[in-house]
CSV table of C-alpha atoms in Angstrom, one decimal:
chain,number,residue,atom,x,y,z
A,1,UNK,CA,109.5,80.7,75.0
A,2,UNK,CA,106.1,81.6,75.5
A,3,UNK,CA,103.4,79.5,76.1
A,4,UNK,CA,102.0,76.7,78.8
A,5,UNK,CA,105.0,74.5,79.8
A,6,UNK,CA,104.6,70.9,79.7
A,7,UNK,CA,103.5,69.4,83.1
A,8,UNK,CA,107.3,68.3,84.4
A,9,UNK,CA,108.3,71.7,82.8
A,10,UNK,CA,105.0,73.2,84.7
A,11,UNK,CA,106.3,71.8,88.0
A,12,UNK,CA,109.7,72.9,87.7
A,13,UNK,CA,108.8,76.5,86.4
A,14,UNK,CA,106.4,76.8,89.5
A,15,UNK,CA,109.0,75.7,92.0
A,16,UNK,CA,111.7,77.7,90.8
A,17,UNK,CA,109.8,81.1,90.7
A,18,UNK,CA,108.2,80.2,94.3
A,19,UNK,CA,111.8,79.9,95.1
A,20,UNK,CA,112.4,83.2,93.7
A,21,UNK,CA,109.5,85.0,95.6
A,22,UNK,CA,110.2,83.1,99.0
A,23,UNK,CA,114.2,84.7,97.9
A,24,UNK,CA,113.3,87.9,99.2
A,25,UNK,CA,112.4,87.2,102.8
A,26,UNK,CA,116.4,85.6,103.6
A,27,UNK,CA,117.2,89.5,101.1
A,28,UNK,CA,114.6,91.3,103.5
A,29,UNK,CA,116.8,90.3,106.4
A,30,UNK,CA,120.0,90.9,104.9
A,31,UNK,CA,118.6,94.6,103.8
A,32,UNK,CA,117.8,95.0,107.8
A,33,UNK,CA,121.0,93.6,109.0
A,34,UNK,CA,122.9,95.6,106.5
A,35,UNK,CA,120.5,98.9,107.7
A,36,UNK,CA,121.0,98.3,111.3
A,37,UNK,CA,125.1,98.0,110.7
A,38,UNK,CA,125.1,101.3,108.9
A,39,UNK,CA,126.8,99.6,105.7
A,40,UNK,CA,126.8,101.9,102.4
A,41,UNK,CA,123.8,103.1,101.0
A,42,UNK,CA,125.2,101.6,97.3
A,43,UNK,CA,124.9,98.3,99.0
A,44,UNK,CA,121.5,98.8,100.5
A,45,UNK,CA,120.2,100.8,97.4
A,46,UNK,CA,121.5,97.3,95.4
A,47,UNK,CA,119.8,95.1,97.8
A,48,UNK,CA,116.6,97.1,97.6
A,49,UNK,CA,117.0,96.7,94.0
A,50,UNK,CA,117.6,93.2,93.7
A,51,UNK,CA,114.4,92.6,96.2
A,52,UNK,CA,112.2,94.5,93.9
A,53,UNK,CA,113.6,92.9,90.9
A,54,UNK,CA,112.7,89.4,92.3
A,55,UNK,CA,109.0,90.9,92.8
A,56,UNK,CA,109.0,92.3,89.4
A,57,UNK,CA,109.9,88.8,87.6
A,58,UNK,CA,108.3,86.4,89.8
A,59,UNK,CA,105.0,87.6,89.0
A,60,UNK,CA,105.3,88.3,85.0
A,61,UNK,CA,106.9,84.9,84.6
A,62,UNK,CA,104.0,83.1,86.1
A,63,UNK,CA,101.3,84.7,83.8
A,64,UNK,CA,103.7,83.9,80.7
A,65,UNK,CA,104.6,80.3,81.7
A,66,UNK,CA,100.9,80.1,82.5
A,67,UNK,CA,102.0,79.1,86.2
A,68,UNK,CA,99.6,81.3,88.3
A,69,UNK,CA,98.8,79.6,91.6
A,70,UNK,CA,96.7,80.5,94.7
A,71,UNK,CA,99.6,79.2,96.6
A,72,UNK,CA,102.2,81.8,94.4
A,73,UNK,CA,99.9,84.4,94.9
A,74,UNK,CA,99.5,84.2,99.0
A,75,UNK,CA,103.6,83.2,99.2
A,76,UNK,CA,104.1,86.8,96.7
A,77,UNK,CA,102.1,88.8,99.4
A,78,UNK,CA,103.8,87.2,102.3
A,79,UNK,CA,106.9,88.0,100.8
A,80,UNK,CA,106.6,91.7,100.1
A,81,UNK,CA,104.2,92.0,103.9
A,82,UNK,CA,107.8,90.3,105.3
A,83,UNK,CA,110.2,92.6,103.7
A,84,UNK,CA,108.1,95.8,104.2
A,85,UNK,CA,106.9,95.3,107.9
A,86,UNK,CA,111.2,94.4,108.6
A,87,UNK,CA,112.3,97.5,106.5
A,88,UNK,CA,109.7,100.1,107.8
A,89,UNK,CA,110.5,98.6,111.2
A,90,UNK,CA,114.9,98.9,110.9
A,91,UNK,CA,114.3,102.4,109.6
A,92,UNK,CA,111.9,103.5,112.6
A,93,UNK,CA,114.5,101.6,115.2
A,94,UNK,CA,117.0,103.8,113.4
A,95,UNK,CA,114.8,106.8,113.7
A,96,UNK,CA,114.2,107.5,109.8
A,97,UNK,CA,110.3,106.6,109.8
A,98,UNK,CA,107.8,106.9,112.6
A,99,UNK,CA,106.9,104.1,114.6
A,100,UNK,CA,103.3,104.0,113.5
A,101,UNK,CA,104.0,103.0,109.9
A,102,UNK,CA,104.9,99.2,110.4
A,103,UNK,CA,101.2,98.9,112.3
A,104,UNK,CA,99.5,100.5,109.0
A,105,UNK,CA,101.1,97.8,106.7
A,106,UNK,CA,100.0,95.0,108.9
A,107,UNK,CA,96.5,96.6,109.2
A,108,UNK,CA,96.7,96.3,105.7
A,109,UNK,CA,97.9,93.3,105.6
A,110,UNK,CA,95.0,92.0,107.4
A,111,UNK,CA,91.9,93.9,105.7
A,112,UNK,CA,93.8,92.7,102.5
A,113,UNK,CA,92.9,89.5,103.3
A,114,UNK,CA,89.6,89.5,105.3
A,115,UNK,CA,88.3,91.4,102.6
A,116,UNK,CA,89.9,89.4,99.7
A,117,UNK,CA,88.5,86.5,101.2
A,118,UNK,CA,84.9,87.8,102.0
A,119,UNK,CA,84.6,89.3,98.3
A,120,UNK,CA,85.7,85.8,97.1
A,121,UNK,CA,83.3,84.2,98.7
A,122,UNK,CA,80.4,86.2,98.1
A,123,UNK,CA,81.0,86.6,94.0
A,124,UNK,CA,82.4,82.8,93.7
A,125,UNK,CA,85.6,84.7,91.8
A,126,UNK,CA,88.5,82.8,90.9
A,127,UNK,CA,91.0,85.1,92.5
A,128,UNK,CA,92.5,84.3,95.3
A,129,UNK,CA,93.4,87.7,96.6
A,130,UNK,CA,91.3,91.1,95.6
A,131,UNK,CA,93.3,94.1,94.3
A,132,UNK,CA,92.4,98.1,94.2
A,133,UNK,CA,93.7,100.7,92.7
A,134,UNK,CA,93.9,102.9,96.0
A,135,UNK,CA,95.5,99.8,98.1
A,136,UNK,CA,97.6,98.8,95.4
A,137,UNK,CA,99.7,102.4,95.5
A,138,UNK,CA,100.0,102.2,98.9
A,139,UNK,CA,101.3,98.8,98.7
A,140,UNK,CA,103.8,100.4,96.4
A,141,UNK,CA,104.1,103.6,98.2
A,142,UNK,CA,104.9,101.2,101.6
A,143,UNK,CA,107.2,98.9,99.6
A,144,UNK,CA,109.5,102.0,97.9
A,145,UNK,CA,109.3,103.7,101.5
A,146,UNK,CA,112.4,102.6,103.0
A,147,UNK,CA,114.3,103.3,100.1
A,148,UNK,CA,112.9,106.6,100.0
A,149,UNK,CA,113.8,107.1,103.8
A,150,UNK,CA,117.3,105.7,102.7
A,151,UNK,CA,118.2,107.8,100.1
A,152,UNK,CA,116.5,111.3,101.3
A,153,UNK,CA,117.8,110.6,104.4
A,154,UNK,CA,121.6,110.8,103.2
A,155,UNK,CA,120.6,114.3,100.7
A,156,UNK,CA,118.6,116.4,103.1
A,157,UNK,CA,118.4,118.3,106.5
A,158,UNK,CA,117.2,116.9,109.3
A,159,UNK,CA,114.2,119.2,109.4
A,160,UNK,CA,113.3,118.7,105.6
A,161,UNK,CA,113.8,115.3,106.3
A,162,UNK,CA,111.4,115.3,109.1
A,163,UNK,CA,109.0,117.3,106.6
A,164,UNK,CA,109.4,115.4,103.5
A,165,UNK,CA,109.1,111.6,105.3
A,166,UNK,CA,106.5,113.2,107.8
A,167,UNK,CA,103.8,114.3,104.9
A,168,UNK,CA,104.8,111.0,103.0
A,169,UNK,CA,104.0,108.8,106.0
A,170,UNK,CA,100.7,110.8,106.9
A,171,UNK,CA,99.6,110.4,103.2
A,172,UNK,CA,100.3,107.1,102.9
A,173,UNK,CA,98.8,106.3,106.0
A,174,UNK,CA,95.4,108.3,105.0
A,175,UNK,CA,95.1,106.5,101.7
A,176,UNK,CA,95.6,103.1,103.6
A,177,UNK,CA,92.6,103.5,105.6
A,178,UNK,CA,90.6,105.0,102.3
A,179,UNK,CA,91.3,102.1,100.6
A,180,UNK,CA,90.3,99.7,103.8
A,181,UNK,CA,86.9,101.6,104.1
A,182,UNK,CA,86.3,101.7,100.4
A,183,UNK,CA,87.4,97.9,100.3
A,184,UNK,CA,85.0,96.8,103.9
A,185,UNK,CA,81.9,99.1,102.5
A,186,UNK,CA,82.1,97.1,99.2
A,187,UNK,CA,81.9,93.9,100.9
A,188,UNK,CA,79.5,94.8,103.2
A,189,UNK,CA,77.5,96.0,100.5
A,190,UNK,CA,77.4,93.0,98.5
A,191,UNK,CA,76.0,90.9,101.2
């Protein structure tokens, strides 16, 4: 099935997996209502899944239907910004994460961009957005967090809990603003 779709084909395939990446913000609030009613962790550990599955596949069926778009790519970020700033934020009303953790992934968020768009401008590149290796683990570290908090959370002590999700949290956090200064003192030094 490989291969560049025709252009009705093209449409449809584009449509359909933008459908599939937008999916997850309606599943993002569904994970938090789900979180906030203290339902099962099976359920919520299925949601999560189902979430990251939609992130997985979205993606990887745009580069092989040769679908990539500016527009997927910006919806795709929004998407996973949505669901991680709404989980992060259920889990510290609930008291499982600190408070402080939903502000590093919009600070994030934001450098992501300013400095995605600043780097595109200055090199002319293609790409819309402007990926790292530091920023993109904490972008997985952020996204896999509530689960995390979910599932330690129902298999630890409160104080090993405190311990485990505290040193998590404060590495997370540091590597966040590594990559930022790494990403803004690239920029900066390009000009």
């Amino acid at each position: 099935m490989g291969g560049r779709p025709k252009d009705g084909r093209r449409l449809f395939a584009t449509v359909l997996i933008d459908l599939l990446t937008l999916s997850r913000i309606p599943l993002a609030a569904v994970f938090c209502a789900l979180s906030l009613a203290g339902e099962s962790l099976a359920s919520r550990v299925a949601l999560f899944a189902l979430i990251a599955l939609s992130d997985l596949f979205d993606g990887r069926l745009a580069r092989r239907l040769a679908v990539q778009s500016a527009l997927g790519a910006i919806l795709d970020v929004t998407a996973d910004l949505f669901f991680v700033t709404t989980a992060i934020t259920t889990l510290c009303m609930l008291g499982l994460l600190p408070w402080w953790l939903p502000c590093v992934a919009l600070l994030m968020f934001v450098e992501f961009v300013i400095t995605s768009l600043a780097a595109r401008r200055q090199r002319g590149e293609r790409a819309m957005l402007w990926y790292d290796r530091v920023g993109r683990a904490v972008a997985v570290a952020l996204y896999v967090m509530p689960l995390g908090a979910l599932v330690l959370h129902s298999v630890l002590r409160d104080s090993a809990y405190v311990a485990v999700i505290g040193v998590s949290c404060a590495v997370v956090t540091v590597l966040a603003f590594a990559s930022a200064a790494l990403r803004v003192k690239k920029v900066l030094t390009s000009s």
